[in-house]
Tab-separated table of C-alpha atoms in Angstrom:
chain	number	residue	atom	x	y	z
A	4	UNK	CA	0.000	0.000	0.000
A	5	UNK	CA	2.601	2.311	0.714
A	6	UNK	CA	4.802	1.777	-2.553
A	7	UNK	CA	0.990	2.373	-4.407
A	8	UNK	CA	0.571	5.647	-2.699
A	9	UNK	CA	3.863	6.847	-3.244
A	10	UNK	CA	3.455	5.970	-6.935
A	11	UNK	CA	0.030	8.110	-6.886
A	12	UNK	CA	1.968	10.889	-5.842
A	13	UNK	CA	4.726	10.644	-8.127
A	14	UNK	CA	2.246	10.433	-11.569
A	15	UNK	CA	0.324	13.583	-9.747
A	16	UNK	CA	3.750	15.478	-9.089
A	17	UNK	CA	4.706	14.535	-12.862
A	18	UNK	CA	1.070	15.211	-14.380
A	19	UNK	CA	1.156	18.899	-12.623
A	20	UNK	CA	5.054	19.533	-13.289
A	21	UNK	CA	6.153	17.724	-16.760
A	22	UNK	CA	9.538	17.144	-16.167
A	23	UNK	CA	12.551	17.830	-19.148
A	24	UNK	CA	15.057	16.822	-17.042
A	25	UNK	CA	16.910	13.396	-15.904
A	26	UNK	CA	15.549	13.117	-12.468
A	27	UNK	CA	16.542	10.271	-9.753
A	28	UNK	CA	13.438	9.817	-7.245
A	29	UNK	CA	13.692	7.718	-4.360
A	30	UNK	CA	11.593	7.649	-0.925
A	31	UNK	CA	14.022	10.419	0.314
A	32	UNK	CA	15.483	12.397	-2.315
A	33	UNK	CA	14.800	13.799	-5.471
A	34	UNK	CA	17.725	14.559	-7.623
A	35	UNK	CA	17.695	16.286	-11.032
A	36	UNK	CA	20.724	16.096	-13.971
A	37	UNK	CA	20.834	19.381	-15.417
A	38	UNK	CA	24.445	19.725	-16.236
A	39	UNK	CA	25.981	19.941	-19.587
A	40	UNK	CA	23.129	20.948	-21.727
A	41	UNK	CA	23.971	24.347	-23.041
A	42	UNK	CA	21.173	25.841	-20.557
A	43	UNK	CA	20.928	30.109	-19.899
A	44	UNK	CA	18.148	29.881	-17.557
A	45	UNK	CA	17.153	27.167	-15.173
A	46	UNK	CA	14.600	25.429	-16.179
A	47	UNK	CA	11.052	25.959	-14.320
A	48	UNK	CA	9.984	22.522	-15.878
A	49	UNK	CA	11.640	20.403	-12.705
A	50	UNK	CA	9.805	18.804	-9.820
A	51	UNK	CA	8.722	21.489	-7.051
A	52	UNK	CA	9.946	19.183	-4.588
A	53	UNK	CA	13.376	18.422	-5.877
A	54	UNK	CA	16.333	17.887	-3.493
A	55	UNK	CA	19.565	17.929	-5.242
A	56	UNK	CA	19.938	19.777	-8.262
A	57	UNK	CA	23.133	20.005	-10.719
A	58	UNK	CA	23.204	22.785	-13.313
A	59	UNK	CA	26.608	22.441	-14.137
A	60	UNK	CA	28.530	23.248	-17.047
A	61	UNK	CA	25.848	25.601	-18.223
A	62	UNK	CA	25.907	29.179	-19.094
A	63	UNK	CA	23.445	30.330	-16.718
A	64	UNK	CA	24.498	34.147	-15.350
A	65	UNK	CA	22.309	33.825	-12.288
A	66	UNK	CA	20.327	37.040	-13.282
A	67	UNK	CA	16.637	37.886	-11.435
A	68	UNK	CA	14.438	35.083	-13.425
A	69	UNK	CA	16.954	32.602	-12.408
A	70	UNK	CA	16.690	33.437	-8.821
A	71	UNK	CA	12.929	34.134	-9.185
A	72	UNK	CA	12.872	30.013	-10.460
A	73	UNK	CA	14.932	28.954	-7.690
A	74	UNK	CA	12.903	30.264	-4.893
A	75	UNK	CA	10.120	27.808	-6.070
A	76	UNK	CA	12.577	24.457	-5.194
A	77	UNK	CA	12.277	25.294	-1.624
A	78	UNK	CA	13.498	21.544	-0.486
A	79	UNK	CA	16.491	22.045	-2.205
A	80	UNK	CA	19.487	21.116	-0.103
A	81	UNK	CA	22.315	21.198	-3.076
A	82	UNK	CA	22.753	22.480	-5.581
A	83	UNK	CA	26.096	22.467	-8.103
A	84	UNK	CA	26.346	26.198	-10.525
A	85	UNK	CA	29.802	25.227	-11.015
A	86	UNK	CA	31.224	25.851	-14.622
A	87	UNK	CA	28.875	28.397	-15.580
A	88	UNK	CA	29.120	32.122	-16.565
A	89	UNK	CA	28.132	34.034	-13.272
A	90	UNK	CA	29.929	37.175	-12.598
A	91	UNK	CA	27.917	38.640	-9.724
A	92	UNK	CA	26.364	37.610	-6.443
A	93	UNK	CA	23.936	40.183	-5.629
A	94	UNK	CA	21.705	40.646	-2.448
A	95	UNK	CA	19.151	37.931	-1.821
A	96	UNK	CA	20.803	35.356	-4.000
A	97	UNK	CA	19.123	32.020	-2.778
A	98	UNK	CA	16.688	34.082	-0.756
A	99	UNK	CA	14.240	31.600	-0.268
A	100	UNK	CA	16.694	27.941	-0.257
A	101	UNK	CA	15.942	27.883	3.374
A	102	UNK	CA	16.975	24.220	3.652
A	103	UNK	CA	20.385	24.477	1.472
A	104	UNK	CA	23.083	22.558	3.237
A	105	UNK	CA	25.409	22.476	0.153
A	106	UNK	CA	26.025	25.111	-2.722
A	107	UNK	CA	28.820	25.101	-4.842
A	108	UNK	CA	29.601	27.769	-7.466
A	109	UNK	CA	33.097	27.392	-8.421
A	110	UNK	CA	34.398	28.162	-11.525
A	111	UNK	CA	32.610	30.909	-12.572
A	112	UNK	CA	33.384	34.184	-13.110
A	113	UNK	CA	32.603	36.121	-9.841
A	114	UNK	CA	34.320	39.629	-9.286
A	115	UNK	CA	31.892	40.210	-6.846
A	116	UNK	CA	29.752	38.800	-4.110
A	117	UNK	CA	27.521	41.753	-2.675
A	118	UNK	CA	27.300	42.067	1.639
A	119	UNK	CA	23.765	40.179	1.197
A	120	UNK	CA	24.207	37.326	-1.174
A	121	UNK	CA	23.969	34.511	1.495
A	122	UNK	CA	21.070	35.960	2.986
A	123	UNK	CA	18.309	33.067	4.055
A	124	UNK	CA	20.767	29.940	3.797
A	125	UNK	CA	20.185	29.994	7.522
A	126	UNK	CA	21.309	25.640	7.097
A	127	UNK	CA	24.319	26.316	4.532
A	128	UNK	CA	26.817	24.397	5.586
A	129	UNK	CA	29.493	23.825	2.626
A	130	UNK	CA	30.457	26.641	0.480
A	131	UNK	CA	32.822	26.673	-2.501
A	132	UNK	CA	33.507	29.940	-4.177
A	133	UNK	CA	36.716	28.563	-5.483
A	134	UNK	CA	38.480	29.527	-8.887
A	135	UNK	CA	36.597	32.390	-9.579
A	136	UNK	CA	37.954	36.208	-10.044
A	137	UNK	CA	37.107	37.839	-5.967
A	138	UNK	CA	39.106	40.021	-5.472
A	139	UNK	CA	37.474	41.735	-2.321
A	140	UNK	CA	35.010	40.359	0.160
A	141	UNK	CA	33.193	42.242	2.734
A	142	UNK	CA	33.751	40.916	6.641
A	143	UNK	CA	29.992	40.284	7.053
A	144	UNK	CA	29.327	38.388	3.969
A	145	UNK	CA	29.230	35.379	5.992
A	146	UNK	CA	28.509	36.480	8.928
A	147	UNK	CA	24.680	35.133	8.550
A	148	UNK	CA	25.865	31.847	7.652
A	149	UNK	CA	25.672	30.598	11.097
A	150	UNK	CA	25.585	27.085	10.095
A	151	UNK	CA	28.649	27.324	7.882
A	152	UNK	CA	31.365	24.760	8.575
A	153	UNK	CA	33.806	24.617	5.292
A	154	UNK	CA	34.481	27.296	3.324
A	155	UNK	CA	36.570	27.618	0.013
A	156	UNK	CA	37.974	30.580	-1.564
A	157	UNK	CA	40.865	28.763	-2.923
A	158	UNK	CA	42.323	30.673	-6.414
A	159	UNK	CA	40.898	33.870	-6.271
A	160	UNK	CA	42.591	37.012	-6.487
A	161	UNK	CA	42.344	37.700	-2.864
A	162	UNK	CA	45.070	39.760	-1.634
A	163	UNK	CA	43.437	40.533	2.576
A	164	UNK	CA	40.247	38.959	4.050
A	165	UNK	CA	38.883	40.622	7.324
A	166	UNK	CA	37.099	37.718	9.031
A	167	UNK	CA	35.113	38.136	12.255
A	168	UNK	CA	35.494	35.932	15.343
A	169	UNK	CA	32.452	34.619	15.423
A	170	UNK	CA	33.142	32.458	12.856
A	171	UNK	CA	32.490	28.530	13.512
A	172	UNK	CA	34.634	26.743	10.488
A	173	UNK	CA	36.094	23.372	10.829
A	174	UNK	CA	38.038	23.769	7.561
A	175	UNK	CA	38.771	26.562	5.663
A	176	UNK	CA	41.076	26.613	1.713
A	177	UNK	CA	42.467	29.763	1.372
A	178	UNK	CA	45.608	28.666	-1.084
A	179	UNK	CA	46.279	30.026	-4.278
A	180	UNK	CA	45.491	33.985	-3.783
A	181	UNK	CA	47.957	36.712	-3.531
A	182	UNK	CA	47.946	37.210	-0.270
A	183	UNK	CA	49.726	40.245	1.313
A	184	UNK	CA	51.010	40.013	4.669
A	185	UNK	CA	50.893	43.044	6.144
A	186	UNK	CA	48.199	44.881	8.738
A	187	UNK	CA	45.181	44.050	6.536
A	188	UNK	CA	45.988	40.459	7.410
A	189	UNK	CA	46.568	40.199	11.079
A	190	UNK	CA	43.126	39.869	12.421
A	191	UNK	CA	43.115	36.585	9.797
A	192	UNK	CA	46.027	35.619	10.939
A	193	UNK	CA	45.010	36.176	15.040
A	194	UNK	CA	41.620	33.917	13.793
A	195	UNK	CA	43.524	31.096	12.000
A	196	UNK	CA	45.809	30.607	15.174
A	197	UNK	CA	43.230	31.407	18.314
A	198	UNK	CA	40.191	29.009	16.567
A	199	UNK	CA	40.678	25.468	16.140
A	200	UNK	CA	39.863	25.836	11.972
A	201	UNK	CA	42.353	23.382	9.555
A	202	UNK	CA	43.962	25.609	7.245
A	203	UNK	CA	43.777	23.220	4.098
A	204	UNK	CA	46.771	23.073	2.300
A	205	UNK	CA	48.860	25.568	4.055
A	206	UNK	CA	52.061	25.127	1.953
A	207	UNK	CA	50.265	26.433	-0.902
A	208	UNK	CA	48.419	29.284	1.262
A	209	UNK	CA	51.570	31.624	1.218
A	210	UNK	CA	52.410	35.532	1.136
A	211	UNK	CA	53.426	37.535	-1.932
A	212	UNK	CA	54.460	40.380	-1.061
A	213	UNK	CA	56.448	41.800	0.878
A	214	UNK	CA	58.202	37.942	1.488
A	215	UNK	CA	58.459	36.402	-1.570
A	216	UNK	CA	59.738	33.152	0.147
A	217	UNK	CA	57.248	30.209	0.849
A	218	UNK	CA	55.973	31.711	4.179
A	219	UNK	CA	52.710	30.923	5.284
A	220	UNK	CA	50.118	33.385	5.936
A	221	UNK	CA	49.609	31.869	9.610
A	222	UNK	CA	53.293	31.994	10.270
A	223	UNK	CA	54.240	35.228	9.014
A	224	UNK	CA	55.967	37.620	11.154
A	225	UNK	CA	52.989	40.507	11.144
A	226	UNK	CA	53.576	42.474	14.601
A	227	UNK	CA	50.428	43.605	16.292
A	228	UNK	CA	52.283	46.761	17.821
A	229	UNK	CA	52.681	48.168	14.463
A	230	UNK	CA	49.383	47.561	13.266
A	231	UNK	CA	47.922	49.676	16.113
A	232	UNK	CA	47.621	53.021	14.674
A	233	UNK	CA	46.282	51.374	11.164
A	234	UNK	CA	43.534	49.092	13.169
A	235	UNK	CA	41.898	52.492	14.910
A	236	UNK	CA	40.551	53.528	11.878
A	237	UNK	CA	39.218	50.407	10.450
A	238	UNK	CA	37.368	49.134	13.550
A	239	UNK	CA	35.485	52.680	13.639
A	240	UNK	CA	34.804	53.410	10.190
A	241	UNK	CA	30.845	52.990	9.181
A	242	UNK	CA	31.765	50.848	6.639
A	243	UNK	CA	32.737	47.130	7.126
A	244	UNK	CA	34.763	47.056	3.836
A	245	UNK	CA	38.449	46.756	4.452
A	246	UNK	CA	40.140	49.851	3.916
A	247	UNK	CA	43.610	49.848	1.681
A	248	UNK	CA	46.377	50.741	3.615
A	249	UNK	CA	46.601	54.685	4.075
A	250	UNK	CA	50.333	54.249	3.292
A	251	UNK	CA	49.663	53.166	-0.195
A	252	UNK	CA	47.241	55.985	-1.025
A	253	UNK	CA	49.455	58.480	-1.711
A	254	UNK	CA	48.033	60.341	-4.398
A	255	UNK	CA	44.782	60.889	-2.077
A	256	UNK	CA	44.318	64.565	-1.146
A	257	UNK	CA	41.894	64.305	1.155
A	258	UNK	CA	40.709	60.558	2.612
A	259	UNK	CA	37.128	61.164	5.262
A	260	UNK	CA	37.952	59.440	7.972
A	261	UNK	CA	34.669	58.721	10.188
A	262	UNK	CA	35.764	58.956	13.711
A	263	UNK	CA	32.803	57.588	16.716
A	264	UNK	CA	33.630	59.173	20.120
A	265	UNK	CA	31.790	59.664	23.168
A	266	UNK	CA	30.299	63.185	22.377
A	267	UNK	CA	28.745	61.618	19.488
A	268	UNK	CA	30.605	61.339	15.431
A	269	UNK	CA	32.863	63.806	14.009
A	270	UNK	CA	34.291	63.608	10.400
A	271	UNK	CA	38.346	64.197	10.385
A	272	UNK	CA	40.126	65.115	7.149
A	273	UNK	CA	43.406	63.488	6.548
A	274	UNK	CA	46.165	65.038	4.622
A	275	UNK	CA	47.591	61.933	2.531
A	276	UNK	CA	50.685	62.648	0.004
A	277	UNK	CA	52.125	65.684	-1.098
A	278	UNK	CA	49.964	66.787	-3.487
A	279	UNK	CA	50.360	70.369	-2.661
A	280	UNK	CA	53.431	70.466	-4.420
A	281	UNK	CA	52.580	69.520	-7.353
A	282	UNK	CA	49.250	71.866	-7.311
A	283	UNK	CA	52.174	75.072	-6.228
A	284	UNK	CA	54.021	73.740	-9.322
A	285	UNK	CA	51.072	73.817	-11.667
A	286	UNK	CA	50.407	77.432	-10.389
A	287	UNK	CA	53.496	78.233	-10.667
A	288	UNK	CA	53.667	77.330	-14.492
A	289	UNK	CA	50.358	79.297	-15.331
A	290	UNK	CA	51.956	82.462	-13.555
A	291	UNK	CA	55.023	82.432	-15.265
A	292	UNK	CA	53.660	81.821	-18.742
A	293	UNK	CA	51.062	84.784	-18.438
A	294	UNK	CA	53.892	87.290	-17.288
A	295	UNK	CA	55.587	86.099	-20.443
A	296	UNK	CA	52.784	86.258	-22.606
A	297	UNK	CA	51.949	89.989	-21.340
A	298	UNK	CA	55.029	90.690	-21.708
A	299	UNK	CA	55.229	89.960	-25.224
A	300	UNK	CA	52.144	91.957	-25.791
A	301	UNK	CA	52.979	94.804	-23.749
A	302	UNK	CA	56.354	94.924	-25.350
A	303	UNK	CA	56.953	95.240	-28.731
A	304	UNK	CA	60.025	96.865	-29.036
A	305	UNK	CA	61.715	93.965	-27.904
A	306	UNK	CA	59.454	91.611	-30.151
A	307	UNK	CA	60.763	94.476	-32.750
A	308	UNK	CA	64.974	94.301	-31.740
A	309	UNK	CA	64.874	90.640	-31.138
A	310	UNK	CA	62.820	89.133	-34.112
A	311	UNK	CA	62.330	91.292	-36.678
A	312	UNK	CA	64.851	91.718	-39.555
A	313	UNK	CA	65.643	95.810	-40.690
A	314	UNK	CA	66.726	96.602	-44.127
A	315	UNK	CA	66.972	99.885	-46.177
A	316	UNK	CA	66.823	101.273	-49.617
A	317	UNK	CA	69.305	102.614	-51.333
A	318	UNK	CA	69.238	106.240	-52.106
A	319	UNK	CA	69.889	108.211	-55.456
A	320	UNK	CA	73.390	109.618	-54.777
A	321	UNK	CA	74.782	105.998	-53.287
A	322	UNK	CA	74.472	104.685	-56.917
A	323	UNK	CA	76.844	107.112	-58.057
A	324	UNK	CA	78.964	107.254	-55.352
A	325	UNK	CA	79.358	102.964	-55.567
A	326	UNK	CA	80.593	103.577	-59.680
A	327	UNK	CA	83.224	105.948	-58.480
A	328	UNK	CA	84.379	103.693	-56.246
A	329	UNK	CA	84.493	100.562	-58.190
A	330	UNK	CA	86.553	102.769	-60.855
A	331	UNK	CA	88.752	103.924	-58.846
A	332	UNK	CA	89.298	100.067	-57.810
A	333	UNK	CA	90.322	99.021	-61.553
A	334	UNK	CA	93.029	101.561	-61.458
A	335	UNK	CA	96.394	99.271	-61.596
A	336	UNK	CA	97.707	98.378	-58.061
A	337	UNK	CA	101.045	96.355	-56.635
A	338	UNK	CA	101.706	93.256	-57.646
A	339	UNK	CA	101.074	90.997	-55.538
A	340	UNK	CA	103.900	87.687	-55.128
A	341	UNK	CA	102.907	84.598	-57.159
A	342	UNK	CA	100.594	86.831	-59.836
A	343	UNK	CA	101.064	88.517	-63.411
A	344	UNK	CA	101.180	92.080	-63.055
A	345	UNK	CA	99.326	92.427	-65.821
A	346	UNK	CA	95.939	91.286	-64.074
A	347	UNK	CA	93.848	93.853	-62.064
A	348	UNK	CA	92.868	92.816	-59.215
A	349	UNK	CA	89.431	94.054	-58.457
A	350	UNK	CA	88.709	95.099	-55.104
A	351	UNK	CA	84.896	95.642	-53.721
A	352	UNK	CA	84.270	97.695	-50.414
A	353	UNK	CA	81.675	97.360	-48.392
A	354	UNK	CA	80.866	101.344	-47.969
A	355	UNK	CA	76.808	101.564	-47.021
A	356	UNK	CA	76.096	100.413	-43.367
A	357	UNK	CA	72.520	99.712	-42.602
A	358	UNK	CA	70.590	102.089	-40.689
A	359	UNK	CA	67.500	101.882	-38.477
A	360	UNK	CA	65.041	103.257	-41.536
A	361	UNK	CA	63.120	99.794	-42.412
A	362	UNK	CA	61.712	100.467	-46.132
A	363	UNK	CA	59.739	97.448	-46.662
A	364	UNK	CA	62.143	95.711	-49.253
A	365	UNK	CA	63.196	92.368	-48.978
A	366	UNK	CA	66.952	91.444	-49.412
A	367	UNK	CA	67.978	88.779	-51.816
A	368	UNK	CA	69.872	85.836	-49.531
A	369	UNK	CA	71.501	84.537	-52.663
A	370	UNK	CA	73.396	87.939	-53.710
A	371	UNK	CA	76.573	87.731	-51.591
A	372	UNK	CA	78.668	90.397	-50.979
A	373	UNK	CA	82.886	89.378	-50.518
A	374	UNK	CA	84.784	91.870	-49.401
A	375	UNK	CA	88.484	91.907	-50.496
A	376	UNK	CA	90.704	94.243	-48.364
A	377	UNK	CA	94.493	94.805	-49.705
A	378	UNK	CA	96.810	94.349	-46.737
């Protein structure tokens, strides 16, 4: 009687839901085959009541009808969007997958996973966000997940992760992001040592910069004394979302810093890098080229002494005055050593020098005047 019932209520489930899929039902679980079939939405034509479901391999992006069709599956407890093409995790993801234990969405393309996108999964308890493209990821985003017990960031582009202490993991893969071991990472580090997580694969879970040698994140030497002054502002700031280290901003002018005190919250204005000087140098510039360009307005007579070329014209009497000369020239003169004394030697003077008169004719470059002076 029991095997007929259930049987009843499969052909009614499959009468009121035609399945496309290759679904496995037994007494307990229902699991669905999705993967591998070219798919850009999830399909809405799968059992209501459907356990375990693998869209794999797909192209699905994860956009608003896809998370509209999997708030109907709410008996889902995994469910496999690995090797697809999501690049964002927005607020409210798997809103209504109240009973998820399992998601995995590796292999994707995720830059970013909004404050909110794990909001509901109150029974999430495996989580792989593994090689995708993360390269920040607010403190809180897990927060929620109170259930959580393995998480896997593993080959993102991770360089700090700001992790709060409430966290309950038994096993955590961090290996295979750039980490940087400096301030950023100490309250990770102080987590990794005081709870009693496994670090999965530490060898591989190593700093970049500023050690480039194989040093693990949990053993690298990051002193809490020097951190102090850096930590103030973080823990205070309205904002959970690590801060970069003020040390590296230095072409900030001006960075708000959001300070809470007793008589209430004041904003303080920080003065990062020096670019002052380089705003006196700009000012500077501009000054110096309008004095310049006034003063070659304001100043033509230099313009006119400097630049300009002066020529003048040749009066009446010079003509006659320049035929006496150059007959007075052919007249015979000594003999000069190595010569035939028989040859004139002609003999031009230079006799006009120019004056300040400019006439408005324009001198002939190729004309060249050679002066021969007898010695």
């Amino acid at each position: 009687n029991m095997k007929l019932y259930g049987l009843v209520i499969w052909a009614g489930t499959l009468f009121l839901n035609p399945v496309t899929a290759d679904c496995n039902i037994t007494s307990q679980t229902v699991t669905c085959e999705e993967s591998s079939k070219n798919l850009v939405n999830i399909s809405l034509n799968l059992f209501q009541n459907v356990t375990k479901l693998s869209l794999k391999n797909n192209k699905i992006t994860l956009e608003d009808h896809d998370k509209e069709i999997l708030g109907h599956f709410i008996n889902l407890t995994e469910l496999y969007l690995n090797d697809n093409n999501i690049t964002v995790l927005n607020n409210n993801s798997f809103y209504n997958l109240k009973n998820l234990i399992t998601l995995d969405i590796s292999n994707n393309c995720i830059s970013t996973v909004h404050k909110a996108a794990f909001a509901g999964l109150n029974q999430l308890s495996v989580l792989n966000l593994s090689y995708n493209m993360i390269v920040q990821l607010d403190s809180d985003t897990f927060t929620s997940l109170e259930s959580l017990r393995v998480l896997n960031l593993q080959y993102n582009f991770l360089k700090y992760f700001h992790i709060k202490s409430s966290f309950k993991l038994i096993k955590i893969v961090l290996a295979g992001n750039p980490w940087i071991c400096s301030c950023d990472l100490l309250d990770l580090q102080i987590w990794l040592t005081a709870s009693n997580v496994t670090l999965e694969n530490e060898s591989n879970t190593t700093c970049t910069f500023p050690n480039m040698e194989k040093i693990s994140i949990k053993m690298a030497a990051i002193q809490p004394a020097d951190c102090k002054i850096e930590n103030t502002p973080l823990e205070n700031t309205v904002t959970s979302t690590p801060a970069v280290n003020l040390r590296s901003s230095a072409l900030t002018v001006l960075t708000p810093n959001i300070i809470t005190g007793n008589n209430g919250t004041r904003a303080e204005l920080l003065f990062v890098g020096k670019s002052w000087t380089f705003l006196a140098g700009v000012l500077g510039f501009v000054l110096g080229t309008t004095l310049l360009i006034f003063t070659a307005v304001k100043c033509p007579a230099w313009y006119h002494y400097v630049i300009s070329y002066r020529h003048r014209r040749l009066e009446e009497n010079d003509s006659e005055m320049f035929e006496q000369e150059f007959s007075a020239d052919m007249s015979p003169s000594p003999s000069i050593s190595g010569t035939s004394s028989e040859e004139p030697i002609v003999v031009f003077e230079k006799v006009h020098a120019c004056r300040d008169e400019e006439d408005g004719f324009i001198e002939d470059k190729y004309i060249d005047i050679y002066v021969n002076e007898e010695r």
